[in-house]
Amino acid sequence: MDTHMKHFGILLASAAALALPAAAQVKISPGPDKIGIEINGKPFSDFYVAGKLPSYTYRGKTEEAVVTKPYLWPLRAASGTYITRMWPMEDVSAEASVQKDHPHQRGLWFAHDSVNKLDFWNNESSYTTPNRGKIVFKKLGAVKNGKKEGSLAADFDWTDLKDNVLLHEARVMTFHADPKLRIVDFDITLTAAQPVTFGDSKDGTFGLRLRPDIQEQGGSGHIVNADGLETEKAAWGKPSNWCDYYGTTKEGEALGVAILDNPENPHHPVRWHVRGYGLFAANPFGLAVFTRDKSQNGSMTLAPGQSLRYRYRVIIHSGDVKSADIAQLWQHYTSGK
């Protein structure tokens, strides 16, 4: 090849490379039962929507499992360190000495324990209680990869054990490509297929389960809400714009997670079902159960076709609530940033 043709070939290759789109910083990879999410070239989480799950040992018995409500697991910080408990999906050495409890608390989920008195929260497939509900995957909607953010949409039905539909759920999750934080926005709309009442009860609704070494009870964890209330004793059941749960792993990494309650959510500011053993949940239906005042009522009823919309932002950060400046990140969220 002469010099002219060689230079032309190099220019042509360079032009072709420039024409290619920039690599997506948020990459979403759908599969039949779970959807993988990658941020800045690192695994972030998997969204489990259907199918069989790994078996696990609970109270000396091996239990088989299937997906009974969708969940993200595990959640990871920008460093790659996981923040959600690994069990019952995996047994890891870091959790070997920790008592196993609440196998239905997998990763991050959205459910409630009293929907027409059906329990969609404590609904592990190995449980035998007759009033369990299940959240059934119907279809995957738009999946968008992007340089700054990516998103996925999915539809679910909330049913009883005989497949009678109570609610239709339309969900969109948006994942942001921040270099230091992991930020996920949730937009969930529930539409009644029949008359539906969400009961004033404790186990709800937008929840996650933290790894043991950063929980308050037996770990290094700290619970702080937007009003400065600290510890489970002070913050449990109290309304607040946001709540943060942070600690230090056994390996010495300080990290935490904040949940921000959108100001337009029904019953904002939400009350927090946040526990020292690592449960961290925003419960918009709990009122009497938290205040212990039976004259109050946080239940909500929908007629067929009526909807409720809930939006939350989850921020996984390094450091503590102050160094992560969650108060300022709340201002960004409410201003639409």
Tab-separated table of C-alpha atoms in Angstrom:
chain	number	residue	atom	x	y	z
A	1	MET	CA	0.000	0.000	0.000
A	2	ASP	CA	1.456	3.449	-0.938
A	3	THR	CA	1.795	6.223	1.667
A	4	HIS	CA	-1.223	8.167	0.344
A	5	MET	CA	-3.555	5.178	0.605
A	6	LYS	CA	-2.216	4.327	4.074
A	7	HIS	CA	-2.938	7.851	5.339
A	8	PHE	CA	-6.414	7.738	3.736
A	9	GLY	CA	-7.143	4.471	5.513
A	10	ILE	CA	-6.090	5.928	8.853
A	11	LEU	CA	-8.302	8.995	8.325
A	12	LEU	CA	-11.250	6.803	7.330
A	13	ALA	CA	-10.834	4.656	10.453
A	14	SER	CA	-10.560	7.774	12.635
A	15	ALA	CA	-13.733	9.237	11.118
A	16	ALA	CA	-15.596	5.983	11.719
A	17	ALA	CA	-14.455	5.934	15.339
A	18	LEU	CA	-15.630	9.528	15.849
A	19	ALA	CA	-19.012	8.618	14.391
A	20	LEU	CA	-19.590	5.890	16.984
A	21	PRO	CA	-21.714	6.908	19.961
A	22	ALA	CA	-19.940	7.373	23.288
A	23	ALA	CA	-20.063	4.309	25.503
A	24	ALA	CA	-23.069	4.335	27.810
A	25	GLN	CA	-22.171	5.020	31.448
A	26	VAL	CA	-25.410	3.363	32.546
A	27	LYS	CA	-25.889	0.000	30.898
A	28	ILE	CA	-29.012	-2.087	31.492
A	29	SER	CA	-29.026	-5.714	30.364
A	30	PRO	CA	-32.431	-7.442	30.395
A	31	GLY	CA	-32.703	-11.167	31.029
A	32	PRO	CA	-35.735	-13.425	31.377
A	33	ASP	CA	-35.882	-13.328	35.200
A	34	LYS	CA	-33.534	-10.513	36.179
A	35	ILE	CA	-32.183	-7.310	34.689
A	36	GLY	CA	-28.563	-6.284	35.210
A	37	ILE	CA	-27.554	-2.673	35.882
A	38	GLU	CA	-24.003	-1.455	35.342
A	39	ILE	CA	-22.796	2.069	36.159
A	40	ASN	CA	-19.487	3.534	34.989
A	41	GLY	CA	-18.260	0.104	33.956
A	42	LYS	CA	-19.000	-1.530	37.329
A	43	PRO	CA	-21.849	-3.817	38.401
A	44	PHE	CA	-24.401	-1.923	40.481
A	45	SER	CA	-27.318	-4.307	40.996
A	46	ASP	CA	-29.679	-6.875	39.502
A	47	PHE	CA	-33.443	-6.372	39.379
A	48	TYR	CA	-35.105	-9.703	40.165
A	49	VAL	CA	-38.610	-9.918	38.703
A	50	ALA	CA	-39.511	-13.614	38.320
A	51	GLY	CA	-38.316	-17.191	38.489
A	52	LYS	CA	-36.534	-19.469	40.935
A	53	LEU	CA	-34.049	-18.198	43.514
A	54	PRO	CA	-31.157	-19.885	45.315
A	55	SER	CA	-32.257	-22.157	48.157
A	56	TYR	CA	-31.253	-21.115	51.672
A	57	THR	CA	-31.065	-22.563	55.170
A	58	TYR	CA	-33.347	-21.011	57.760
A	59	ARG	CA	-33.830	-22.350	61.281
A	60	GLY	CA	-32.090	-25.560	60.301
A	61	LYS	CA	-34.272	-26.225	57.274
A	62	THR	CA	-33.392	-25.854	53.603
A	63	GLU	CA	-35.968	-23.657	51.878
A	64	GLU	CA	-36.661	-23.380	48.163
A	65	ALA	CA	-37.541	-19.912	46.907
A	66	VAL	CA	-39.099	-18.064	43.997
A	67	VAL	CA	-39.591	-14.351	43.418
A	68	THR	CA	-42.749	-13.210	45.223
A	69	LYS	CA	-42.055	-9.486	44.882
A	70	PRO	CA	-39.507	-7.677	42.677
A	71	TYR	CA	-36.319	-6.420	44.297
A	72	LEU	CA	-32.910	-4.933	43.542
A	73	TRP	CA	-29.983	-6.909	44.958
A	74	PRO	CA	-27.288	-6.278	45.889
A	75	LEU	CA	-26.931	-2.505	46.014
A	76	ARG	CA	-23.340	-1.305	45.691
A	77	ALA	CA	-21.543	1.954	46.414
A	78	ALA	CA	-19.438	3.667	43.744
A	79	SER	CA	-16.408	1.865	45.228
A	80	GLY	CA	-18.056	-1.465	44.396
A	81	THR	CA	-18.709	-2.356	48.049
A	82	TYR	CA	-22.146	-3.850	48.657
A	83	ILE	CA	-24.408	-2.227	51.267
A	84	THR	CA	-27.363	-4.622	51.354
A	85	ARG	CA	-27.356	-7.890	53.260
A	86	MET	CA	-26.237	-10.819	51.097
A	87	TRP	CA	-28.345	-13.541	52.785
A	88	PRO	CA	-30.605	-15.277	51.791
A	89	MET	CA	-29.305	-14.927	48.223
A	90	GLU	CA	-25.745	-15.817	49.242
A	91	ASP	CA	-23.948	-17.021	52.352
A	92	VAL	CA	-20.798	-14.948	52.828
A	93	SER	CA	-18.128	-15.174	55.519
A	94	ALA	CA	-18.761	-11.595	56.691
A	95	GLU	CA	-22.278	-12.652	57.776
A	96	ALA	CA	-21.419	-16.124	59.067
A	97	SER	CA	-21.679	-15.226	62.759
A	98	VAL	CA	-24.829	-13.136	62.360
A	99	GLN	CA	-28.239	-14.564	63.222
A	100	LYS	CA	-30.335	-15.068	60.095
A	101	ASP	CA	-33.771	-13.471	60.188
A	102	HIS	CA	-36.541	-12.104	57.957
A	103	PRO	CA	-35.636	-13.947	54.721
A	104	HIS	CA	-38.344	-11.909	52.946
A	105	GLN	CA	-36.168	-8.800	53.337
A	106	ARG	CA	-34.169	-9.108	50.120
A	107	GLY	CA	-32.178	-6.141	48.804
A	108	LEU	CA	-34.540	-3.231	48.089
A	109	TRP	CA	-38.283	-3.707	47.486
A	110	PHE	CA	-41.692	-1.994	47.438
A	111	ALA	CA	-44.576	-3.814	49.119
A	112	HIS	CA	-47.014	-3.559	52.031
A	113	ASP	CA	-48.293	-6.015	54.620
A	114	SER	CA	-51.964	-5.019	54.543
A	115	VAL	CA	-53.650	-4.610	51.162
A	116	ASN	CA	-57.224	-5.799	51.559
A	117	LYS	CA	-55.656	-7.623	54.526
A	118	LEU	CA	-53.297	-9.509	52.223
A	119	ASP	CA	-49.600	-9.458	53.123
A	120	PHE	CA	-47.280	-8.549	50.242
A	121	TRP	CA	-44.347	-7.830	52.598
A	122	ASN	CA	-43.932	-11.011	54.653
A	123	ASN	CA	-44.584	-13.192	51.615
A	124	GLU	CA	-41.596	-15.467	51.134
A	125	SER	CA	-42.612	-18.474	49.030
A	126	SER	CA	-41.716	-20.890	51.847
A	127	TYR	CA	-44.132	-19.214	54.275
A	128	THR	CA	-47.412	-20.993	54.973
A	129	THR	CA	-49.591	-18.101	56.168
A	130	PRO	CA	-52.791	-18.144	54.069
A	131	ASN	CA	-53.168	-14.377	53.631
A	132	ARG	CA	-50.066	-13.840	51.526
A	133	GLY	CA	-50.136	-11.813	48.348
A	134	LYS	CA	-47.644	-11.859	45.494
A	135	ILE	CA	-46.387	-9.273	43.020
A	136	VAL	CA	-46.282	-10.809	39.552
A	137	PHE	CA	-44.116	-9.559	36.678
A	138	LYS	CA	-46.185	-8.786	33.549
A	139	LYS	CA	-43.904	-7.049	31.086
A	140	LEU	CA	-40.734	-5.051	30.624
A	141	GLY	CA	-41.253	-1.620	29.128
A	142	ALA	CA	-38.725	0.850	27.748
A	143	VAL	CA	-35.069	0.235	28.573
A	144	LYS	CA	-32.761	3.209	28.008
A	145	ASN	CA	-28.985	3.263	28.313
A	146	GLY	CA	-27.203	6.586	28.513
A	147	LYS	CA	-24.051	8.520	29.290
A	148	LYS	CA	-25.521	10.412	32.250
A	149	GLU	CA	-28.442	8.170	33.170
A	150	GLY	CA	-30.330	5.056	32.184
A	151	SER	CA	-33.787	3.793	33.005
A	152	LEU	CA	-36.098	0.833	32.825
A	153	ALA	CA	-39.864	0.513	33.018
A	154	ALA	CA	-41.737	-2.582	34.197
A	155	ASP	CA	-45.335	-3.571	34.938
A	156	PHE	CA	-46.541	-5.882	37.716
A	157	ASP	CA	-49.825	-7.189	39.124
A	158	TRP	CA	-50.458	-7.451	42.852
A	159	THR	CA	-52.550	-10.634	43.269
A	160	ASP	CA	-53.789	-13.062	45.876
A	161	LEU	CA	-52.595	-16.663	45.855
A	162	LYS	CA	-55.394	-17.525	43.413
A	163	ASP	CA	-54.161	-14.914	40.904
A	164	ASN	CA	-57.027	-12.456	41.468
A	165	VAL	CA	-55.633	-8.996	40.693
A	166	LEU	CA	-55.909	-6.221	43.291
A	167	LEU	CA	-53.515	-3.660	41.823
A	168	HIS	CA	-51.585	-2.860	38.680
A	169	GLU	CA	-48.108	-1.446	39.287
A	170	ALA	CA	-46.264	0.670	36.719
A	171	ARG	CA	-42.670	1.323	37.751
A	172	VAL	CA	-39.829	3.374	36.282
A	173	MET	CA	-36.352	3.298	37.827
A	174	THR	CA	-33.732	5.811	36.711
A	175	PHE	CA	-30.054	5.188	37.456
A	176	HIS	CA	-27.608	8.115	37.457
A	177	ALA	CA	-23.944	7.937	36.439
A	178	ASP	CA	-22.320	9.953	39.234
A	179	PRO	CA	-18.593	9.374	39.848
A	180	LYS	CA	-18.874	9.326	43.662
A	181	LEU	CA	-22.500	8.467	44.433
A	182	ARG	CA	-25.007	5.877	43.360
A	183	ILE	CA	-28.350	7.627	42.808
A	184	VAL	CA	-31.561	5.856	41.822
A	185	ASP	CA	-34.961	7.480	41.300
A	186	PHE	CA	-38.094	5.390	41.745
A	187	ASP	CA	-41.464	6.321	40.240
A	188	ILE	CA	-44.190	3.836	41.147
A	189	THR	CA	-47.890	4.129	40.293
A	190	LEU	CA	-50.420	1.729	41.795
A	191	THR	CA	-53.837	1.515	40.094
A	192	ALA	CA	-56.703	-0.385	41.706
A	193	ALA	CA	-58.305	-3.236	39.747
A	194	GLN	CA	-60.966	-3.580	42.467
A	195	PRO	CA	-61.752	-1.658	45.683
A	196	VAL	CA	-58.480	-1.688	47.629
A	197	THR	CA	-57.582	-0.539	51.146
A	198	PHE	CA	-53.996	-0.098	52.312
A	199	GLY	CA	-54.094	-0.736	56.049
A	200	ASP	CA	-52.479	1.316	58.790
A	201	SER	CA	-49.807	-1.223	59.664
A	202	LYS	CA	-46.126	-1.451	60.443
A	203	ASP	CA	-44.485	-3.527	57.715
A	204	GLY	CA	-44.273	-1.198	54.732
A	205	THR	CA	-43.497	-0.039	52.244
A	206	PHE	CA	-40.394	1.159	50.349
A	207	GLY	CA	-37.689	-0.820	52.118
A	208	LEU	CA	-34.174	-2.202	52.058
A	209	ARG	CA	-32.098	-4.407	54.344
A	210	LEU	CA	-28.558	-3.315	55.209
A	211	ARG	CA	-25.486	-5.494	55.649
A	212	PRO	CA	-24.923	-6.454	59.307
A	213	ASP	CA	-21.698	-4.554	59.990
A	214	ILE	CA	-23.318	-1.191	59.204
A	215	GLN	CA	-26.519	-1.773	61.137
A	216	GLU	CA	-27.069	-0.038	64.484
A	217	GLN	CA	-27.666	-3.193	66.504
A	218	GLY	CA	-24.406	-5.122	66.846
A	219	GLY	CA	-22.712	-3.063	64.140
A	220	SER	CA	-21.325	0.417	63.546
A	221	GLY	CA	-24.524	1.919	62.157
A	222	HIS	CA	-26.073	5.307	62.776
A	223	ILE	CA	-29.640	6.354	61.954
A	224	VAL	CA	-30.283	10.067	61.351
A	225	ASN	CA	-33.331	11.801	59.871
A	226	ALA	CA	-33.766	15.232	58.300
A	227	ASP	CA	-34.843	16.704	61.639
A	228	GLY	CA	-31.710	15.571	63.437
A	229	LEU	CA	-33.284	12.665	65.314
A	230	GLU	CA	-30.730	9.903	65.810
A	231	THR	CA	-30.977	6.181	66.634
A	232	GLU	CA	-33.880	3.808	66.100
A	233	LYS	CA	-35.406	4.833	69.418
A	234	ALA	CA	-35.666	8.475	68.373
A	235	ALA	CA	-36.349	8.163	64.631
A	236	TRP	CA	-38.625	5.103	64.394
A	237	GLY	CA	-42.128	6.037	63.268
A	238	LYS	CA	-41.376	9.758	63.087
A	239	PRO	CA	-42.245	11.789	59.948
A	240	SER	CA	-39.302	13.350	58.127
A	241	ASN	CA	-38.315	14.427	54.600
A	242	TRP	CA	-35.468	11.946	54.487
A	243	CYS	CA	-33.538	9.461	56.558
A	244	ASP	CA	-29.943	8.236	56.369
A	245	TYR	CA	-28.362	5.030	57.672
A	246	TYR	CA	-24.558	4.865	57.665
A	247	GLY	CA	-21.711	2.967	59.242
A	248	THR	CA	-18.269	1.454	58.717
A	249	THR	CA	-17.672	-1.993	57.236
A	250	LYS	CA	-15.407	-4.528	58.909
A	251	GLU	CA	-12.833	-3.630	56.262
A	252	GLY	CA	-12.896	0.017	57.430
A	253	GLU	CA	-14.925	1.633	54.646
A	254	ALA	CA	-17.393	4.289	55.794
A	255	LEU	CA	-20.539	4.328	53.700
A	256	GLY	CA	-24.281	4.745	53.970
A	257	VAL	CA	-27.577	5.136	52.181
A	258	ALA	CA	-30.233	7.837	52.257
A	259	ILE	CA	-33.870	7.569	51.193
A	260	LEU	CA	-35.568	10.821	50.154
A	261	ASP	CA	-39.363	11.085	50.219
A	262	ASN	CA	-40.747	13.125	47.329
A	263	PRO	CA	-42.751	16.134	48.612
A	264	GLU	CA	-45.660	15.221	46.298
A	265	ASN	CA	-46.048	11.718	47.746
A	266	PRO	CA	-49.304	11.056	49.599
A	267	HIS	CA	-48.844	11.496	53.376
A	268	HIS	CA	-45.531	13.355	52.956
A	269	PRO	CA	-43.401	13.605	55.036
A	270	VAL	CA	-43.336	9.859	55.347
A	271	ARG	CA	-42.879	7.961	58.605
A	272	TRP	CA	-39.830	5.735	58.909
A	273	HIS	CA	-39.948	2.065	59.824
A	274	VAL	CA	-36.215	1.988	60.510
A	275	ARG	CA	-34.714	-0.627	62.791
A	276	GLY	CA	-31.415	-1.237	64.544
A	277	TYR	CA	-31.202	-4.705	62.983
A	278	GLY	CA	-30.806	-3.166	59.516
A	279	LEU	CA	-34.324	-2.714	58.153
A	280	PHE	CA	-34.732	0.726	56.559
A	281	ALA	CA	-38.172	1.583	55.176
A	282	ALA	CA	-40.441	4.511	54.322
A	283	ASN	CA	-44.046	3.707	55.293
A	284	PRO	CA	-46.715	6.145	53.998
A	285	PHE	CA	-49.586	4.116	55.474
A	286	GLY	CA	-48.429	3.844	59.075
A	287	LEU	CA	-49.901	6.364	61.502
A	288	ALA	CA	-51.781	4.828	64.450
A	289	VAL	CA	-49.272	1.975	64.478
A	290	PHE	CA	-46.410	4.457	64.964
A	291	THR	CA	-48.091	7.054	67.181
A	292	ARG	CA	-49.904	4.390	69.226
A	293	ASP	CA	-52.965	6.623	68.957
A	294	LYS	CA	-55.865	4.502	67.697
A	295	SER	CA	-57.942	7.604	67.000
A	296	GLN	CA	-55.627	8.321	64.037
A	297	ASN	CA	-55.758	6.399	60.776
A	298	GLY	CA	-53.175	6.241	58.012
A	299	SER	CA	-55.058	3.792	55.806
A	300	MET	CA	-55.983	4.722	52.248
A	301	THR	CA	-58.769	3.326	50.028
A	302	LEU	CA	-58.901	3.299	46.229
A	303	ALA	CA	-61.918	2.723	44.016
A	304	PRO	CA	-61.353	0.705	40.824
A	305	GLY	CA	-59.321	2.793	38.371
A	306	GLN	CA	-57.955	5.176	41.017
A	307	SER	CA	-54.200	5.461	41.464
A	308	LEU	CA	-51.521	6.321	43.990
A	309	ARG	CA	-48.116	7.549	42.868
A	310	TYR	CA	-44.954	7.272	44.978
A	311	ARG	CA	-41.527	8.638	44.166
A	312	TYR	CA	-38.306	8.197	46.100
A	313	ARG	CA	-34.627	8.901	45.572
A	314	VAL	CA	-32.034	6.505	46.987
A	315	ILE	CA	-28.487	7.816	47.435
A	316	ILE	CA	-25.614	5.478	48.315
A	317	HIS	CA	-22.669	7.485	49.572
A	318	SER	CA	-19.280	7.256	51.230
A	319	GLY	CA	-18.700	8.778	54.658
A	320	ASP	CA	-21.443	9.857	57.031
A	321	VAL	CA	-24.593	11.942	56.664
A	322	LYS	CA	-22.696	15.219	57.089
A	323	SER	CA	-19.731	14.505	54.818
A	324	ALA	CA	-22.159	13.276	52.155
A	325	ASP	CA	-24.204	16.475	52.683
A	326	ILE	CA	-27.542	14.699	52.430
A	327	ALA	CA	-29.311	17.931	53.425
A	328	GLN	CA	-27.938	19.629	50.316
A	329	LEU	CA	-28.736	16.611	48.142
A	330	TRP	CA	-32.322	16.871	49.398
A	331	GLN	CA	-32.400	20.468	48.123
A	332	HIS	CA	-31.108	19.278	44.750
A	333	TYR	CA	-33.806	16.619	44.598
A	334	THR	CA	-36.667	18.958	45.444
A	335	SER	CA	-35.417	21.516	42.931
A	336	GLY	CA	-35.473	18.908	40.173
A	337	LYS	CA	-31.726	18.396	39.863
